[in-house]
XYZ file of C-alpha atoms in Angstrom:
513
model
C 324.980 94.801 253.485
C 328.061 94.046 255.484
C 331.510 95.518 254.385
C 333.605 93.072 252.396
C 336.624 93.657 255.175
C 333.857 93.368 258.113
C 335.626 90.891 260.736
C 333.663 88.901 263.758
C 334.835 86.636 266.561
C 332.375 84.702 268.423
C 333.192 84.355 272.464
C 331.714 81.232 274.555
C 331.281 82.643 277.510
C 330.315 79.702 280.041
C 329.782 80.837 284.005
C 328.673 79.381 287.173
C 324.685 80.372 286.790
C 324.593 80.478 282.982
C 325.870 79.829 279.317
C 326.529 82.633 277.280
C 327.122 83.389 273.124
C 328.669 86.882 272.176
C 329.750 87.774 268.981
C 332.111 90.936 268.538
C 333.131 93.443 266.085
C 336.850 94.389 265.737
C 336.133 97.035 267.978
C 335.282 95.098 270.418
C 331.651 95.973 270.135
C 329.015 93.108 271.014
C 326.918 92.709 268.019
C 324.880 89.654 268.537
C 324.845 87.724 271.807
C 322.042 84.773 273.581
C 322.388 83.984 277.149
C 320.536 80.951 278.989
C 320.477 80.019 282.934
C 320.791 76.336 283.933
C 320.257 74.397 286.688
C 321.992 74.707 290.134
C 322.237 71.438 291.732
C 322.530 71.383 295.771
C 322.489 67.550 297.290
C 323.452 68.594 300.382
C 324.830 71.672 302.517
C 327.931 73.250 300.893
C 327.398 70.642 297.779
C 327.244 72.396 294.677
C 326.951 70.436 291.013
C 326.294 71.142 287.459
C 324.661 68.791 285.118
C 327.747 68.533 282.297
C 325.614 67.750 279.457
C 323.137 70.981 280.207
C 326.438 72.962 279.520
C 326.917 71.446 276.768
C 323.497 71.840 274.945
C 323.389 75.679 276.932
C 326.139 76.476 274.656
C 325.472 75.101 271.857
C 321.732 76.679 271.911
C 323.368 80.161 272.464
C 325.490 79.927 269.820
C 322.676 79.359 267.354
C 320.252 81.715 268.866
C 322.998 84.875 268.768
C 323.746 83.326 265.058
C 320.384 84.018 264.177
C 320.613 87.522 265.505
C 323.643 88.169 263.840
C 321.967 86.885 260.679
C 318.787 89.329 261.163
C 321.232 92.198 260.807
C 322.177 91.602 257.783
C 325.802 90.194 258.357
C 327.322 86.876 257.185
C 328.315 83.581 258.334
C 331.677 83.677 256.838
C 332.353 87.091 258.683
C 332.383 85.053 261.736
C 336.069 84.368 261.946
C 336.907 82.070 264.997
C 335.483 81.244 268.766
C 336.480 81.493 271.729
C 336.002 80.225 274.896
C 336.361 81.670 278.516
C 334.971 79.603 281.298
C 334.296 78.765 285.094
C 337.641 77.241 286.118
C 337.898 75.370 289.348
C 334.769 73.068 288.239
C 335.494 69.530 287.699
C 334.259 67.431 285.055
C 335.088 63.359 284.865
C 333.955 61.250 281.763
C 334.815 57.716 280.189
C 337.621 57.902 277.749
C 335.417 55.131 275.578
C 332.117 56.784 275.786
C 332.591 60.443 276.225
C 330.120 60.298 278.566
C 330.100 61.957 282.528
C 330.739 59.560 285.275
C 329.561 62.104 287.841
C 328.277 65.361 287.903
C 330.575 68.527 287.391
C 331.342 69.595 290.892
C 331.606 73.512 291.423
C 334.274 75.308 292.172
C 332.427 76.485 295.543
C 331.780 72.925 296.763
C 333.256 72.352 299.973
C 332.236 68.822 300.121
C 335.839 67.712 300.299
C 336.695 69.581 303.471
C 337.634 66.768 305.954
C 339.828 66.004 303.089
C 341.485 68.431 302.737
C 342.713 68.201 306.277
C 343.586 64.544 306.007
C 346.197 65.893 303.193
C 347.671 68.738 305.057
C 348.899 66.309 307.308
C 350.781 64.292 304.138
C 354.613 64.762 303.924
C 355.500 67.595 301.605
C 351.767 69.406 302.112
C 353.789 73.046 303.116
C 355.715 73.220 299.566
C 353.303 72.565 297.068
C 352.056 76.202 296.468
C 356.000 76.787 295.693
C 355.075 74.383 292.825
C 351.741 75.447 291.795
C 350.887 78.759 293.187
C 347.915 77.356 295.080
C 347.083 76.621 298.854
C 345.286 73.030 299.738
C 341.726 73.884 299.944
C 338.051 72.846 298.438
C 338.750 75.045 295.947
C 340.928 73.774 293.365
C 340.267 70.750 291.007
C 342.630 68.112 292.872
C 340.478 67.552 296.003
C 337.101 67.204 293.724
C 339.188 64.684 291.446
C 340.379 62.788 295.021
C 336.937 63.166 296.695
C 335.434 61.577 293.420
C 337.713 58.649 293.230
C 337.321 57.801 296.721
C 333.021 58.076 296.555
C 331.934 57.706 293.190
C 332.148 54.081 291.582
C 332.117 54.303 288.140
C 335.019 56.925 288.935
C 336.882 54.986 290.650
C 336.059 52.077 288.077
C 336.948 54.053 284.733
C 340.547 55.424 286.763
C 341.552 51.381 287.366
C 340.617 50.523 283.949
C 342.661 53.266 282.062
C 338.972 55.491 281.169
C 339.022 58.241 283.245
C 339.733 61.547 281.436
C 339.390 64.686 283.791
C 339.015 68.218 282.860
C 337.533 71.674 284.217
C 335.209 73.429 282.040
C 337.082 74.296 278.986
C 338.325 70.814 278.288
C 334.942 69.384 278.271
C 333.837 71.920 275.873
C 336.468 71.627 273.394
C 336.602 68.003 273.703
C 332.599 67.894 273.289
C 332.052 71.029 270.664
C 334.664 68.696 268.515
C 332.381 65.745 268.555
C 333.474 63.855 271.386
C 335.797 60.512 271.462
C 335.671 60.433 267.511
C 337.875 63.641 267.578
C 339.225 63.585 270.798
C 340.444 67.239 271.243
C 341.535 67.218 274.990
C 343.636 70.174 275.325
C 343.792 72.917 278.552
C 345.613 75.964 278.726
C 347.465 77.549 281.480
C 345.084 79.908 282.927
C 342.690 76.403 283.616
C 345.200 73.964 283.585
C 346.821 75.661 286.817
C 343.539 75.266 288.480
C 343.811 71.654 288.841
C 347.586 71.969 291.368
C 348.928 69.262 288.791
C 350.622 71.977 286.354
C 353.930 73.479 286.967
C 353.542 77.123 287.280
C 357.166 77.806 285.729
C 356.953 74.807 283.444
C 353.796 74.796 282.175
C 353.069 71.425 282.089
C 351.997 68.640 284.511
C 354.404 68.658 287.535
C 355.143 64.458 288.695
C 355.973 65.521 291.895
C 352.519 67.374 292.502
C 350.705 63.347 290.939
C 352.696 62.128 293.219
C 351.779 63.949 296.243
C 347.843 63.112 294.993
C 348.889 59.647 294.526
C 347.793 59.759 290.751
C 348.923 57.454 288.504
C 349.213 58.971 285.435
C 348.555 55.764 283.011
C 345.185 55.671 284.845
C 343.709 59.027 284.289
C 344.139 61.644 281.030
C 344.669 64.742 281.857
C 344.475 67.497 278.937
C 347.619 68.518 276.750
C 348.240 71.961 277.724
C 348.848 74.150 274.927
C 348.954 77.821 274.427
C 345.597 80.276 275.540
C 345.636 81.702 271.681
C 346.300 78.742 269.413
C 345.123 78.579 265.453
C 345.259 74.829 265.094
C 345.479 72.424 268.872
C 341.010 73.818 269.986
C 340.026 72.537 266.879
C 336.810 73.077 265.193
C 333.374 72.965 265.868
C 331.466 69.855 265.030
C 327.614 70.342 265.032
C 325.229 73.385 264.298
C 324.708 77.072 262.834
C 328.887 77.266 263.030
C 329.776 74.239 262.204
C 333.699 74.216 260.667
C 334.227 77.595 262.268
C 337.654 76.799 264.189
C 338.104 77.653 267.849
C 341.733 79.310 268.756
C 341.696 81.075 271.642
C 340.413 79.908 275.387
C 341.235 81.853 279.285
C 339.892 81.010 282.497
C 337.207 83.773 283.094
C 339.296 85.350 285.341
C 342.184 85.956 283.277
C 339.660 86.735 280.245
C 338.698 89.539 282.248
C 342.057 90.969 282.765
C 342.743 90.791 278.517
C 339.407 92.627 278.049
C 340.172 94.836 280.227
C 343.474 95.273 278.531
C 345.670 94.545 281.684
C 348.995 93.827 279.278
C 351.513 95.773 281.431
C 352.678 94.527 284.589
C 350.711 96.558 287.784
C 347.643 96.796 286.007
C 344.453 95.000 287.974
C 341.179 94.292 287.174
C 338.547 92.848 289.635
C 335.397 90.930 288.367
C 332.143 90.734 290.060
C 330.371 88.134 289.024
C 328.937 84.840 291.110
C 331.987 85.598 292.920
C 334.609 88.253 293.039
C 338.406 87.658 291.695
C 340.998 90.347 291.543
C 343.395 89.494 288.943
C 347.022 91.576 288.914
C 349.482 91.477 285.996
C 353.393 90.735 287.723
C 354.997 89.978 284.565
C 356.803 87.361 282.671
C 357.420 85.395 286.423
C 355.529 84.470 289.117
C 355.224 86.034 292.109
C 354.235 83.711 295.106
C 352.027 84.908 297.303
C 353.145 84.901 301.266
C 349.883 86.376 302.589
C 346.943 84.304 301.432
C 346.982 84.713 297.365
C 347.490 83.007 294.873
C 350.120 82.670 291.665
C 348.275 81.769 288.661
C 348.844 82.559 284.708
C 347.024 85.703 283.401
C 347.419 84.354 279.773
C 349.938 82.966 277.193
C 349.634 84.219 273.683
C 353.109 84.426 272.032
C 356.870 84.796 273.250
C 356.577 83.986 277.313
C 353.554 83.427 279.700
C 352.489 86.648 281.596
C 351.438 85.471 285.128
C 349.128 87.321 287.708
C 348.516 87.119 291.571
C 344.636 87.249 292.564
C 342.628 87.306 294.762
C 339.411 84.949 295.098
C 336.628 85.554 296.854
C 333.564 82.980 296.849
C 330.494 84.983 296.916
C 329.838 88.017 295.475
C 326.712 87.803 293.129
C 325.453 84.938 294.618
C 324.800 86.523 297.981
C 322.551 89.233 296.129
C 320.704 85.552 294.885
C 320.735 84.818 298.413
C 318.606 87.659 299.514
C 316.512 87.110 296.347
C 315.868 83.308 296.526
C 316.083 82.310 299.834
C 314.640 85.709 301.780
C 312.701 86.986 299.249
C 314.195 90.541 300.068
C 313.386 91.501 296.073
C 312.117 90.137 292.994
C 315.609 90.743 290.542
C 319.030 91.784 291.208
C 318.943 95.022 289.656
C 316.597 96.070 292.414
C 319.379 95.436 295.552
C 321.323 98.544 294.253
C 317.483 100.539 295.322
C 317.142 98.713 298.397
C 320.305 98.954 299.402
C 319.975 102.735 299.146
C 317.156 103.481 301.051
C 319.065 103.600 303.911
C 322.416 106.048 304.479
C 324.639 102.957 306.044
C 324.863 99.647 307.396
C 322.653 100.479 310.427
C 325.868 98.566 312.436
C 324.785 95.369 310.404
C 327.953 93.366 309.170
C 327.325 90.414 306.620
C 330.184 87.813 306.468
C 328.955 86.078 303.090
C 330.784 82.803 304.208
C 328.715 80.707 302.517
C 331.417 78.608 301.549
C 334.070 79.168 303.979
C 335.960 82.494 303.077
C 338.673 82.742 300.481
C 341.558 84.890 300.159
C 343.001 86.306 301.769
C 341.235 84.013 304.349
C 341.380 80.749 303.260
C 339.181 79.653 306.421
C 337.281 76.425 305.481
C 335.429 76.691 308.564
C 333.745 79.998 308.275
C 330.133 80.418 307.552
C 327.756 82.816 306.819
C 326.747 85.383 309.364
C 325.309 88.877 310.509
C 326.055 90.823 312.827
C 325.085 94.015 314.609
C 321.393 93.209 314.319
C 319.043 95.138 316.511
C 315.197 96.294 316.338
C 316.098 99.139 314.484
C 317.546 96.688 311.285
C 315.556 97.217 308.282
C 316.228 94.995 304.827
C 318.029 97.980 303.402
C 320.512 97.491 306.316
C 321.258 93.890 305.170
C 321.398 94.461 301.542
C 323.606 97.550 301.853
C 326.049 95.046 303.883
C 325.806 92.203 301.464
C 327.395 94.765 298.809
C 329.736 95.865 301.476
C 330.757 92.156 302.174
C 332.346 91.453 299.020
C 334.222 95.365 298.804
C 335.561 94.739 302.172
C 337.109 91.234 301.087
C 338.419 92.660 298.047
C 340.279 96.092 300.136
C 341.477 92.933 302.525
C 343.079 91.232 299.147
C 344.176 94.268 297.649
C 346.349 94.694 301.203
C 347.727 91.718 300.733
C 348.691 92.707 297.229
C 350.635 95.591 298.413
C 352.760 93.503 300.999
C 353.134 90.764 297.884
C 353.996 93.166 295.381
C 355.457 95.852 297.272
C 353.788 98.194 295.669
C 349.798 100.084 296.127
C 347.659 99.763 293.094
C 346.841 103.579 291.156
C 343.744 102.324 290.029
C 341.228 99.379 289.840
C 339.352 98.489 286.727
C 336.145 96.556 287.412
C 333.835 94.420 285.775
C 330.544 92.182 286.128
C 327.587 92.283 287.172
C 327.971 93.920 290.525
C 329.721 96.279 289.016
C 326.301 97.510 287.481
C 325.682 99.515 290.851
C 326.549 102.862 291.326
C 326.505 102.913 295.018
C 328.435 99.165 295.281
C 331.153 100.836 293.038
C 331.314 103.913 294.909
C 331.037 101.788 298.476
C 334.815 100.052 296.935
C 335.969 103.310 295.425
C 335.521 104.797 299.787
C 336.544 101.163 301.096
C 340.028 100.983 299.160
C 340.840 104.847 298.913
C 342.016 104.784 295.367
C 339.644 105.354 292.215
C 337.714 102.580 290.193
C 337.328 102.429 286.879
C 334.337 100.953 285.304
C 334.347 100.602 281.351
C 331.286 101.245 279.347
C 331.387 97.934 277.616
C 331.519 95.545 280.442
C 331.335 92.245 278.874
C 335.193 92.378 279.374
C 335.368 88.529 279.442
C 333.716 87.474 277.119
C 336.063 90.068 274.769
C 338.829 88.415 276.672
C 337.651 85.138 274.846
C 337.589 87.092 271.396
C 340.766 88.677 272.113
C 342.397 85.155 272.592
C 340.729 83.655 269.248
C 341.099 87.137 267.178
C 344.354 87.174 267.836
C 345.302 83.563 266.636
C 344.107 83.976 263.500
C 344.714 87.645 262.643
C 341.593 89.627 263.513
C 343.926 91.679 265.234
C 347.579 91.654 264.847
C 348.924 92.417 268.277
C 348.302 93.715 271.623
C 349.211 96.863 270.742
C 346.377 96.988 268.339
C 344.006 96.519 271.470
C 344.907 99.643 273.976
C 341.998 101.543 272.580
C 339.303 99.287 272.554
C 336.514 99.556 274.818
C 338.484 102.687 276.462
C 335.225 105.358 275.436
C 332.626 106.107 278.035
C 334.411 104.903 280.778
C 333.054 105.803 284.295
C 335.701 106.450 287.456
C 334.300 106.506 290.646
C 336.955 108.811 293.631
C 336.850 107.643 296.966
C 334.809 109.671 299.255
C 335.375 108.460 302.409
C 338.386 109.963 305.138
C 340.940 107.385 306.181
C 339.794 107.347 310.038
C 336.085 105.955 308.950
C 337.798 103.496 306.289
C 340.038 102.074 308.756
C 337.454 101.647 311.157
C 335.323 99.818 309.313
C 337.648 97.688 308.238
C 338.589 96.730 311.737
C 334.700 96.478 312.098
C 334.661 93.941 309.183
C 338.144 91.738 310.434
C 336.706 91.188 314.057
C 333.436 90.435 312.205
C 334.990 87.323 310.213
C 336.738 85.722 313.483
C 333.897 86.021 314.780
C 332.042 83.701 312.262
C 335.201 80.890 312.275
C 334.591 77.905 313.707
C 331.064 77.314 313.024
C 331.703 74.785 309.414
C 331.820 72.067 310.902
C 328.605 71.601 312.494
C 327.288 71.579 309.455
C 329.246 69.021 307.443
């Protein structure tokens, strides 16, 4: 029988490949959890969509499949104290105001559909001060371009946004608003860490900015945009509507991103974290103000719980996992991810094989649209070991190139790097980063860090725990660190290796689009 003080925050933790249900212990332990993969939809070359009503029903079967786990163990309902949500961010979701129902599919934040664009817009008046605003460079990747892109080649988008329907939102609005029951409760609410996704909020202002609508050429009486409120809220998420939970409120949400840096506890101001999941994002804390970036990052909110927002600069990079899929799927290299980290070490190096994963152009601290992907150094001696040993190295080379740009942002080197995700799984990938950035990396034994970023934002809103202080030593035991091997001379020259491999590879985008 469950204590009578036994506490339990449920996280909804919804990614690029799949839907996810955790529920966690006050200790930050996963108790219960359901996962489920959904579709990947790929019109054309560098389109990428989601269905947004398979999200929808992926959650909501993974929260009552983990329910029913957490049942079988003897615990109850009412322990379950909140939910929270942590989400893919740049995705963009468009629905009718009077239906609830999507106009279009959710495009992914890795579509690059928009490209030409995106160059028609750089020319605009005003293009070369808008990351002063919003802490984000014109690109595919943020939600503006999808929202633009849509208006100008979807119908019924276009239709809804002259007749006062259109709502927009990334991921975490369209759950909310849906998990609430739709247009009958009409919960649209963002927070910061999403919100600033879009490059309509106001990085110091935290709300919609009229002269970044008005560089879009939005009219703000013809599309809703979400009321941005705070990431750990006990009343503005509302509750859920429908199934095992139903009632149970949701009060916290984060961008995945930024849940990863609360899980991993990154509260003080220096502290980084770097996920490796689908794709690879180096989040690190700056402090109450932002810091904007003047080699290739970006400014972006890490979270805002009480008192003032805490803001971050990262570090994006658009493949990571998804070019381990890539050997899986489309070469056939192996039959599950967990068996790269073997292939990979059958050999003792790269074999002079270098693997741009530009699969979508590269992003910081790149931001090269017109990259794609490509490998180099192959010779008769190249074995598929070779190739998946420098698909790992890809995404640890463009995360030492971010973490360089960190140091000339910040003005100061990082001690330590606390990692995350899937990736992170392999020993030899972790030890590859640990040699390719020359300062340790720390990999916690728990590393469902954000999904407890969710819980941390929900817990927190209603009491489950009454401060951060009350969270340093959570998840800290078993931790492994992996020391950097490698001797500066071999570092540096792969690194110049991996550079003069990605100029190589620009250029070649646009015979594709």
């Amino acid at each position: 029988m469950p204590l009578a003080n036994d506490v339990f925050v449920g996280a909804i933790d919804q990614g690029t490949t799949s839907s996810r249900f955790l529920i966690f212990d006050k200790d930050g332990t996963p108790v219960a959890s359901h996962q489920i993969e959904f579709k990947q939809i790929y019109p054309h070359s560098g389109w990428h969509e989601h269905d947004p009503a398979e999200l929808i029903s992926s959650v909501q079967q993974c929260i009552d499949e983990a329910v029913k786990i957490f049942l079988r163990l003897g615990h109850s309902l009412d322990a379950i104290k909140s939910v929270g949500i942590t989400n893919q961010r740049e995705t963009t979701v468009c629905w009718d105001k009077q239906t609830g129902e999507p106009l279009y599919n959710a495009i992914v934040w890795t579509d690059i559909r928009a490209q030409e664009l995106v160059r028609e817009i750089k020319k605009r008046d005003g293009a070369d001060g808008l990351q002063q605003l919003c802490g984000l460079p014109l690109s595919t990747y943020p939600c503006c371009t999808k929202v633009l892109w849509m208006l100008e080649n979807v119908p019924r988008v276009k239709q809804a946004y002259d007749e006062g329907r259109l709502m927009f939102g990334t991921v975490d609005s369209w759950l909310v608003y849906q998990l609430n029951g739709g247009p009958h409760k009409n919960v649209h609410v963002s927070e910061p860490t999403n919100a600033s996704r879009s490059m309509f909020m106001n990085l110091e202002t935290l709300d919609y900015d009229e002269r970044l609508l008005g560089f879009f050429k939005l009219d703000r009486n013809k599309i809703t945009l979400p009321k941005i409120v705070r990431s750990s809220d006990a009343n503005a998420y509302g509750t859920l509507a429908t199934g095992t939970l139903k009632g149970v409120p949701i009060t916290g949400c984060l961008g995945d991103q930024s849940a990863a840096l609360v899980g991993q506890k990154g509260f003080s101001p220096g502290m980084a974290k770097n996920t490796y999941g689908t794709g690879c994002f180096l989040l690190y804390n700056v402090g109450e103000k932002p810091v904007i970036s003047t080699h290739g990052l970006l400014a972006t909110v890490a979270y805002y719980f009480e008192g003032k927002p805490v803001y971050a600069l990262e570090g994006s990079i658009a493949v990571a996992g998804s070019g381990i899929k890539f050997l899986i799927n489309n070469l056939d290299f192996v039959k599950e991810s967990s068996k790269i980290n073997d292939l990979a070490a059958t050999v003792d190096d790269n074999g002079g094989c270098v693997f741009v994963t530009a699969f979508s152009g590269l992003f910081a601290p790149y931001w090269i649209d017109e990259c794609r992907g490509t490998i180099l150094g192959i010779t008769q001696y190249t074995q598929k070991g070779h190739i998946a040993r420098a698909t790992l190295e890809a995404t640890c080379f463009q995360t030492a190139a971010i973490l360089r740009a960190m140091a000339k942002d910040s003005g100061a080197s990082l001690a330590e790097l606390a990692v995350d995700g899937g990736m992170s799984n392999s020993d030899l990938c972790m030890q590859t980063q640990a040699d390719l950035i020359g300062i340790p990396v720390k990999r916690p034994a728990m590393r469902e860090t954000t999904a407890l970023g969710a819980a941390i934002a929900a817990g927190l809103a209603v009491g489950v725990w009454k401060g951060l202080e009350e969270l340093r030593e959570v998840n800290m035991v078993g931790s492994t660190v992996f020391e950097p091997k490698m001797v500066e001379e071999k570092r540096e020259g792969m690194f110049g290796r991996w550079e003069k491999a990605v100029k190589t590879c620009t250029g070649f985008g646009a015979h594709f689009l």
